[in-house]
Coordinates of C-alpha atoms and ligand atoms in Angstrom, one line a residue:
Chain M
X1 CA 114.1 150.8 17.5
X2 CA 116.8 150.9 20.1
X3 CA 116.2 152.9 23.2
X4 CA 119.1 155.2 23.8
X5 CA 121.0 155.7 27.1
X6 CA 124.0 157.6 28.1
X7 CA 127.2 155.7 29.1
X8 CA 126.9 155.6 32.9
X9 CA 130.7 155.9 33.3
X10 CA 130.7 159.4 31.8
X11 CA 130.8 162.4 34.1
X12 CA 128.5 165.2 32.9
X13 CA 126.4 168.1 34.2
X14 CA 123.8 170.4 32.7
X15 CA 123.7 174.1 33.6
X16 CA 120.0 175.1 33.5
X17 CA 120.8 178.8 34.1
X18 CA 123.1 178.9 31.1
X19 CA 120.4 177.3 29.0
X20 CA 118.0 179.9 30.1
X21 CA 120.5 182.6 29.0
X22 CA 120.9 181.0 25.6
X23 CA 117.1 180.8 25.1
X24 CA 116.7 184.5 26.1
X25 CA 119.5 185.5 23.7
X26 CA 117.9 183.6 20.9
X27 CA 114.6 185.2 21.6
X28 CA 116.4 188.6 21.4
X29 CA 117.6 187.7 17.9
X30 CA 121.2 186.5 18.7
X31 CA 121.3 183.4 16.6
X32 CA 124.9 182.6 17.5
X33 CA 123.7 181.8 21.0
X34 CA 122.5 178.4 19.8
X35 CA 126.2 177.3 19.7
X36 CA 126.9 178.2 23.3
X37 CA 127.5 175.3 25.6
X38 CA 125.2 174.4 28.5
X39 CA 126.0 170.7 29.1
X40 CA 129.5 169.7 30.1
X41 CA 130.8 166.2 29.5
X42 CA 134.2 165.1 30.9
X43 CA 135.6 162.2 28.9
X44 CA 139.1 160.9 29.5
X45 CA 140.3 164.1 31.1
X46 CA 138.9 166.3 28.3
X47 CA 136.0 168.6 28.7
X48 CA 133.3 168.8 26.0
X49 CA 130.5 171.3 25.8
X50 CA 127.1 170.6 24.2
X51 CA 125.3 173.4 22.5
X52 CA 121.6 174.0 22.9
X53 CA 120.2 171.3 20.7
X54 CA 122.9 168.7 21.5
X55 CA 122.3 169.3 25.2
X56 CA 118.6 168.9 24.8
X57 CA 119.1 165.6 23.0
X58 CA 121.6 164.5 25.7
X59 CA 119.2 165.0 28.5
X60 CA 116.6 162.8 26.7
X61 CA 119.0 159.8 26.5
X62 CA 117.7 158.2 29.6
X63 CA 116.9 154.8 28.1
X64 CA 113.2 155.4 27.5
X65 CA 113.3 156.9 24.0
X66 CA 114.6 155.8 20.6
X67 CA 116.0 158.2 17.9
X68 CA 112.6 159.0 16.4
X69 CA 111.0 159.5 19.8
X70 CA 113.8 161.9 20.8
X71 CA 113.2 163.9 17.7
X72 CA 109.4 163.9 18.2
X73 CA 109.8 165.2 21.7
X74 CA 112.0 168.1 20.6
X75 CA 109.9 168.8 17.5
X76 CA 106.8 169.3 19.7
X77 CA 108.7 171.4 22.3
X78 CA 110.4 173.6 19.7
X79 CA 107.4 173.7 17.4
X80 CA 109.6 172.6 14.5
X81 CA 109.1 170.0 11.7
X82 CA 110.3 166.5 12.8
X83 CA 112.0 165.9 9.4
X84 CA 114.4 168.7 10.2
X85 CA 115.1 167.7 13.7
X86 CA 115.6 164.0 13.1
X87 CA 118.7 164.7 10.9
X88 CA 120.3 166.6 13.7
X89 CA 119.4 163.9 16.2
X90 CA 120.9 161.2 14.0
X91 CA 124.1 163.2 13.5
X92 CA 124.5 163.8 17.2
X93 CA 123.7 160.2 18.1
X94 CA 126.2 158.9 15.5
X95 CA 128.8 161.2 17.0
X96 CA 128.1 160.0 20.6
X97 CA 128.4 156.4 19.4
X98 CA 131.7 157.1 17.8
X99 CA 133.0 158.7 21.1
X100 CA 131.7 155.8 23.3
X101 CA 129.2 158.1 25.0
X102 CA 126.3 155.7 24.8
X103 CA 125.6 152.6 26.8
Chain J
X1 CA 130.4 179.4 30.8
X2 CA 129.4 180.3 34.3
X3 CA 128.9 177.2 36.3
X4 CA 126.2 176.7 39.0
X5 CA 128.8 175.1 41.3
X6 CA 132.4 173.9 41.0
X7 CA 133.0 170.8 39.0
X8 CA 135.9 169.9 41.2
X9 CA 136.5 170.5 44.9
X10 CA 140.1 170.2 46.1
X11 CA 139.7 169.3 49.7
X12 CA 142.3 169.4 52.4
X13 CA 140.9 167.3 55.3
X14 CA 144.0 168.0 57.4
X15 CA 147.2 169.9 57.0
X16 CA 149.1 167.3 59.0
X17 CA 152.0 165.9 57.0
X18 CA 154.8 163.4 57.6
X19 CA 157.0 165.3 55.0
X20 CA 158.6 168.7 54.9
X21 CA 158.9 169.5 51.2
X22 CA 160.8 172.6 50.1
X23 CA 158.1 173.9 47.8
X24 CA 155.1 173.1 50.1
X25 CA 152.4 175.7 50.2
X26 CA 150.7 174.4 53.2
X27 CA 153.4 173.2 55.7
X28 CA 153.1 176.3 57.9
X29 CA 149.3 176.5 58.0
X30 CA 147.4 175.4 61.1
X31 CA 143.7 174.9 61.0
X32 CA 141.2 173.1 63.2
X33 CA 139.6 170.0 61.7
X34 CA 135.9 169.2 61.2
X35 CA 134.5 166.1 62.9
X36 CA 133.5 163.1 60.9
X37 CA 129.8 164.0 61.0
X38 CA 130.6 167.6 59.9
X39 CA 132.7 166.2 57.0
X40 CA 129.8 164.0 56.0
X41 CA 127.6 167.1 56.0
X42 CA 130.2 168.7 53.6
X43 CA 130.0 165.7 51.3
X44 CA 126.2 166.0 51.3
X45 CA 126.5 169.7 50.4
X46 CA 128.8 168.9 47.5
X47 CA 126.7 166.1 46.2
X48 CA 123.6 168.3 46.5
X49 CA 125.2 171.0 44.4
X50 CA 126.2 168.4 41.8
X51 CA 129.9 168.8 42.2
X52 CA 131.4 166.0 40.1
X53 CA 134.9 165.4 41.5
X54 CA 136.5 165.6 44.9
X55 CA 140.3 165.5 45.2
X56 CA 141.8 165.1 48.6
X57 CA 145.1 166.9 49.0
X58 CA 146.9 168.3 51.9
X59 CA 148.8 167.8 54.1
X60 CA 149.0 164.1 53.6
X61 CA 145.5 162.7 53.3
X62 CA 146.4 159.4 54.8
X63 CA 147.2 161.0 58.1
X64 CA 143.5 162.1 58.4
X65 CA 142.0 159.4 60.6
X66 CA 138.6 159.2 58.8
X67 CA 139.9 159.3 55.2
X68 CA 138.3 156.0 54.1
X69 CA 135.0 156.8 55.8
X70 CA 134.7 160.2 54.1
X71 CA 135.7 158.7 50.8
X72 CA 133.2 155.9 51.0
X73 CA 130.4 158.3 51.9
X74 CA 131.4 160.6 49.0
X75 CA 131.7 157.9 46.4
X76 CA 128.4 156.4 47.5
X77 CA 126.9 159.9 47.1
X78 CA 127.9 159.9 43.4
X79 CA 131.1 162.0 43.7
X80 CA 134.2 160.8 41.9
X81 CA 136.9 160.7 44.5
X82 CA 140.7 161.0 43.9
X83 CA 143.6 162.0 46.1
X84 CA 147.1 163.3 46.0
X85 CA 149.5 161.6 48.4
X86 CA 153.2 161.5 49.0
X87 CA 152.8 157.7 48.9
X88 CA 154.8 157.0 52.1
X89 CA 152.0 155.2 53.9
X90 CA 150.5 153.3 50.9
X91 CA 151.5 149.7 51.6
X92 CA 149.5 146.8 50.3
X93 CA 146.9 147.1 53.1
X94 CA 146.4 150.8 52.5
X95 CA 146.1 150.2 48.7
X96 CA 143.4 147.6 49.3
X97 CA 141.5 150.0 51.6
X98 CA 141.8 152.7 48.9
X99 CA 140.1 150.3 46.4
X100 CA 137.4 149.4 48.9
X101 CA 136.6 153.0 49.8
X102 CA 136.0 153.8 46.1
X103 CA 138.9 155.9 45.1
X104 CA 138.6 156.5 41.3
X105 CA 142.3 157.1 41.1
X106 CA 145.2 158.1 43.4
X107 CA 148.0 160.5 42.5
X108 CA 151.5 160.1 43.9
X109 CA 154.0 163.0 44.0
X110 CA 157.3 162.2 42.4
X111 CA 159.7 165.0 41.7
X112 CA 162.9 163.3 40.8
X113 CA 164.2 160.5 38.5
X114 CA 166.6 159.4 41.2
X115 CA 166.3 159.1 45.0
X116 CA 168.8 162.0 45.7
X117 CA 166.7 164.6 43.9
X118 CA 163.3 163.5 45.1
X119 CA 164.3 162.7 48.7
X120 CA 166.3 166.0 48.9
X121 CA 163.4 168.1 47.6
X122 CA 160.9 166.3 49.9
X123 CA 163.4 166.2 52.8
X124 CA 162.6 162.5 53.5
X125 CA 165.2 159.8 52.8
X126 CA 163.5 156.7 51.3
X127 CA 160.6 158.7 49.9
X128 CA 161.4 158.0 46.3
X129 CA 161.4 154.3 46.7
X130 CA 158.2 154.4 48.8
X131 CA 156.5 156.6 46.2
X132 CA 157.2 154.0 43.5
X133 CA 156.2 151.2 45.9
X134 CA 152.9 153.0 46.5
X135 CA 152.2 153.1 42.7
X136 CA 152.8 149.4 42.4
X137 CA 150.7 148.6 45.4
X138 CA 147.8 150.7 44.1
X139 CA 148.1 149.0 40.7
X140 CA 148.1 145.6 42.4
X141 CA 144.8 146.6 44.2
X142 CA 143.3 147.7 40.9
X143 CA 143.3 151.5 41.7
X144 CA 144.3 153.6 38.7
X145 CA 147.2 155.9 39.4
X146 CA 148.7 159.2 38.3
X147 CA 151.9 161.0 39.1
X148 CA 152.3 164.6 40.0
X149 CA 155.7 166.1 39.4
X150 CA 156.5 169.7 40.3
X151 CA 159.0 171.0 37.8
X152 CA 161.9 172.9 39.3
X153 CA 165.6 173.6 38.6
X154 CA 167.0 170.3 39.6
X155 CA 164.6 168.0 37.8
X156 CA 163.8 169.9 34.6
X157 CA 166.5 168.1 32.6
X158 CA 165.3 164.7 33.7
X159 CA 161.5 165.1 33.5
X160 CA 161.3 162.5 30.7
X161 CA 162.9 159.9 33.0
X162 CA 160.4 160.8 35.7
X163 CA 157.6 160.2 33.2
X164 CA 159.1 156.9 31.9
X165 CA 159.6 155.6 35.5
X166 CA 156.1 156.6 36.4
X167 CA 154.7 154.7 33.4
X168 CA 156.8 151.6 34.4
X169 CA 155.3 151.7 37.8
X170 CA 151.8 151.8 36.3
X171 CA 150.8 155.5 36.2
X172 CA 148.4 156.4 33.4
X173 CA 149.0 160.1 33.5
X174 CA 151.8 162.3 34.7
X175 CA 150.9 165.9 35.7
X176 CA 153.8 168.2 35.0
X177 CA 153.0 170.9 37.4
X178 CA 154.3 174.5 37.2
X179 CA 156.0 175.8 40.2
X180 CA 153.7 177.7 42.6
X181 CA 155.0 180.7 44.5
X182 CA 153.1 180.1 47.7
X183 CA 154.3 179.2 51.2
X184 CA 157.7 177.6 51.1
X185 CA 157.6 177.7 47.3
X186 CA 157.8 181.5 47.7
X187 CA 160.5 181.4 50.3
X188 CA 162.7 179.0 48.2
X189 CA 161.7 180.5 44.8
X190 CA 165.1 182.0 43.9
X191 CA 166.7 178.6 44.4
X192 CA 164.1 176.4 42.9
X193 CA 162.0 178.2 40.2
X194 CA 162.9 178.3 36.5
X195 CA 163.3 181.6 34.7
X196 CA 160.6 182.5 32.1
X197 CA 162.9 181.4 29.3
X198 CA 163.6 178.1 31.0
X199 CA 159.8 177.5 31.3
X200 CA 159.4 178.2 27.6
X201 CA 162.2 175.7 26.7
X202 CA 160.7 173.1 29.0
X203 CA 157.2 173.4 27.6
X204 CA 158.4 173.4 24.0
X205 CA 160.2 170.2 24.7
X206 CA 157.4 168.5 26.7
X207 CA 154.7 169.4 24.2
X208 CA 156.8 168.2 21.3
X209 CA 157.4 164.9 23.2
X210 CA 153.8 164.4 24.4
X211 CA 152.6 162.1 21.6
X212 CA 155.6 159.8 22.1
X213 CA 155.6 159.8 25.9
X214 CA 155.0 156.4 27.5
X215 CA 151.8 157.7 29.3
X216 CA 149.5 160.7 29.0
X217 CA 151.0 164.1 30.0
X218 CA 149.0 166.8 31.5
X219 CA 149.8 170.5 32.1
X220 CA 148.2 173.1 34.3
X221 CA 149.8 176.2 33.0
X222 CA 147.7 178.7 31.0
X223 CA 150.8 180.4 29.7
X224 CA 151.4 177.5 27.3
X225 CA 148.8 179.3 25.1
X226 CA 151.9 181.1 23.9
X227 CA 152.9 177.8 22.2
X228 CA 149.6 177.4 20.5
X229 CA 148.0 175.2 23.1
X230 CA 144.2 175.5 23.4
X231 CA 142.4 174.4 26.5
X232 CA 139.3 172.1 26.1
X233 CA 137.9 173.3 29.4
X234 CA 134.7 175.3 29.6
X235 CA 136.7 178.2 30.9
X236 CA 139.9 179.9 29.9
X237 CA 143.0 180.8 31.9
X238 CA 143.3 179.6 35.5
X239 CA 140.5 177.2 36.4
X240 CA 140.5 178.1 40.1
X241 CA 137.2 179.7 41.2
X242 CA 135.7 179.0 37.8
X243 CA 135.8 175.2 37.6
X244 CA 137.2 174.4 41.0
X245 CA 137.3 175.5 44.6
X246 CA 139.5 174.5 47.6
X247 CA 138.3 173.5 51.0
X248 CA 140.4 173.8 54.2
X249 CA 140.1 171.3 57.1
X250 CA 137.8 173.7 59.0
X251 CA 135.4 174.0 56.1
X252 CA 136.7 177.4 54.9
X253 CA 136.8 177.8 51.2
X254 CA 139.6 179.4 49.2
X255 CA 139.8 179.8 45.4
X256 CA 142.7 177.2 45.3
X257 CA 145.3 175.9 47.7
X258 CA 147.8 178.5 46.6
X259 CA 145.6 181.5 47.2
X260 CA 145.2 182.1 50.9
X261 CA 142.0 184.2 50.7
X262 CA 139.1 182.9 52.7
X263 CA 135.8 183.2 50.8
X264 CA 133.5 181.8 53.5
X265 CA 132.7 178.6 55.2
X266 CA 130.9 175.8 53.5
X267 CA 129.0 174.8 56.7
X268 CA 128.0 178.2 57.9
X269 CA 127.7 180.2 54.6
X270 CA 126.9 177.4 52.2
X271 CA 128.5 176.5 48.9
X272 CA 125.9 178.4 46.7
X273 CA 126.5 181.7 48.5
X274 CA 130.3 181.3 48.4
X275 CA 130.3 180.3 44.7
X276 CA 127.9 183.0 43.5
X277 CA 128.5 186.0 45.8
X278 CA 132.2 186.0 46.5
X279 CA 133.8 189.3 45.4
X280 CA 137.2 187.6 45.2
X281 CA 135.8 184.9 42.8
X282 CA 134.1 187.7 40.8
X283 CA 137.4 189.4 40.3
X284 CA 139.2 186.2 39.4
X285 CA 136.5 185.4 36.8
X286 CA 136.6 188.9 35.3
X287 CA 140.3 189.6 35.1
X288 CA 141.5 192.7 33.2
X289 CA 144.6 192.7 31.1
X290 CA 147.4 194.8 32.5
X291 CA 151.0 195.4 31.6
X292 CA 152.2 193.1 28.7
X293 CA 148.9 191.2 28.7
X294 CA 147.3 194.3 27.1
X295 CA 147.2 193.5 23.4
X296 CA 148.7 190.0 23.8
X297 CA 147.4 187.8 21.0
X298 CA 146.6 184.9 23.3
X299 CA 145.0 186.8 26.1
X300 CA 141.6 185.2 25.4
X301 CA 143.1 181.8 26.0
X302 CA 145.6 182.6 28.8
X303 CA 143.9 185.4 30.7
X304 CA 147.1 186.5 32.2
X305 CA 148.2 183.0 33.3
X306 CA 148.2 181.6 36.8
X307 CA 146.3 184.0 39.1
X308 CA 147.9 182.5 42.2
X309 CA 151.4 183.2 40.9
X310 CA 150.5 186.7 39.9
X311 CA 148.9 187.5 43.2
X312 CA 151.7 186.0 45.2
X313 CA 154.4 188.0 43.4
X314 CA 152.6 191.3 42.8
X315 CA 149.6 191.4 45.0
X316 CA 147.3 191.8 42.0
X317 CA 145.0 189.2 40.3
X318 CA 145.4 191.0 37.0
X319 CA 149.2 191.2 36.8
X320 CA 150.9 189.1 34.1
X321 CA 152.0 185.6 35.3
X322 CA 155.7 185.9 36.4
X323 CA 156.5 182.7 34.4
X324 CA 155.3 184.3 31.1
X325 CA 158.2 184.7 28.6
X326 CA 156.5 187.0 26.2
X327 CA 158.8 190.1 25.7
Ligands
SF4_1 S1 154.0 169.2 49.6 FE1 152.6 167.6 50.3 S2 153.9 166.0 51.0 FE2 155.2 167.8 50.9 S3 155.1 168.7 53.0 FE3 153.5 169.7 51.7 S4 151.7 168.5 52.1 FE4 153.4 167.3 52.8
SF4_2 S1 151.3 188.4 28.1 FE1 149.7 187.9 29.6 S2 148.1 186.9 28.4 FE2 149.9 186.9 27.1 S3 150.9 184.9 27.5 FE3 151.8 186.4 28.9 S4 150.6 186.2 30.8 FE4 149.4 185.3 29.1

């Protein structure tokens, strides 16, 4: 399967401290925290924010992993069934492709 | 979202300028300038903090003798470099140098649809023609361009022509800037600035026209939340001190070019300390509604509007933006 890489022309930055805050809030029972942004992408003058899972996927798109491997990586880190995660990964990747965010 | 560092640094390398514009915030400021080596160290600090964009403003950046060297170092360090210029000095040779140094785009200031308005406002005969010439030269050199137009009493009726002419000269985006009440802008405010109702009429018209305009339009006024505009940015209200920071020629940091409050010096205090510990930035990031902002239905989006304008006219960060037309 195709290895996935981010479009090198996109400007983006992750915010690890924000991610930490989200994880802490989730641990404290605040489920809405999963929707808070921690990765910023600037595309054609507009700013986009990626939530916890989308941000995690985004950071893995370094050209070494395919869709299944990305899901496997996250499933083991989050101790979640891969069947659940792969759907989210597919959806996010399809969205990235539509937006031209992949190389 | 609280960012670990600014995404954009607006950097004044020198306050020297060959113009004398009637709205200029910086014409009366005098500051020493850093050496080339010191400016390289500033670039390294910005790149190290993962700042994404550097925009040179001024003063006129082309009067700074090491502009291309600093730009080249910055773009080779991964920063996306742009600048705002009055365009006077951008002949074919300068445009080629801009391309070579790695400018991602160059913004040219054009405030009139005809020479009389622009040249009068900028107090420099011939500047309108040279601004359009600069756009064409940059296009010829393959450098993307934008136009910055400050909206004021004498050009508000002809802003569409400014945009169309900018598009004809190759600009991809026109920034329709609100009028800042700083420096000469404050001194000449009575004569130049629009009333709140005139601002509302202008924004209503421009937002309705946006989709048909011959190039992209961009606005920097949080008060347009009153017209249903929602910002895509990671922060709401003014972006100064939340997404961006301003550097002066001596390395001093201010929240933006229009707020003359020194937060520290990037070389002696460091960016991290300035960004994380400044009491001024803390106040700007945590504004409290006062006056008519209390209970305003768009406060969450607008946050009281432009902090620089509020501060300049009332002395308070939290005062409602003087351009706001809400009754
Ligand atoms: S507004 Fe810009 S071009 Fe005009 S005097 Fe000030 S720095 Fe110079
Ligand atoms: S009242 Fe305050 S928050 Fe509401 S639009 Fe005006 S400046 Fe913005």
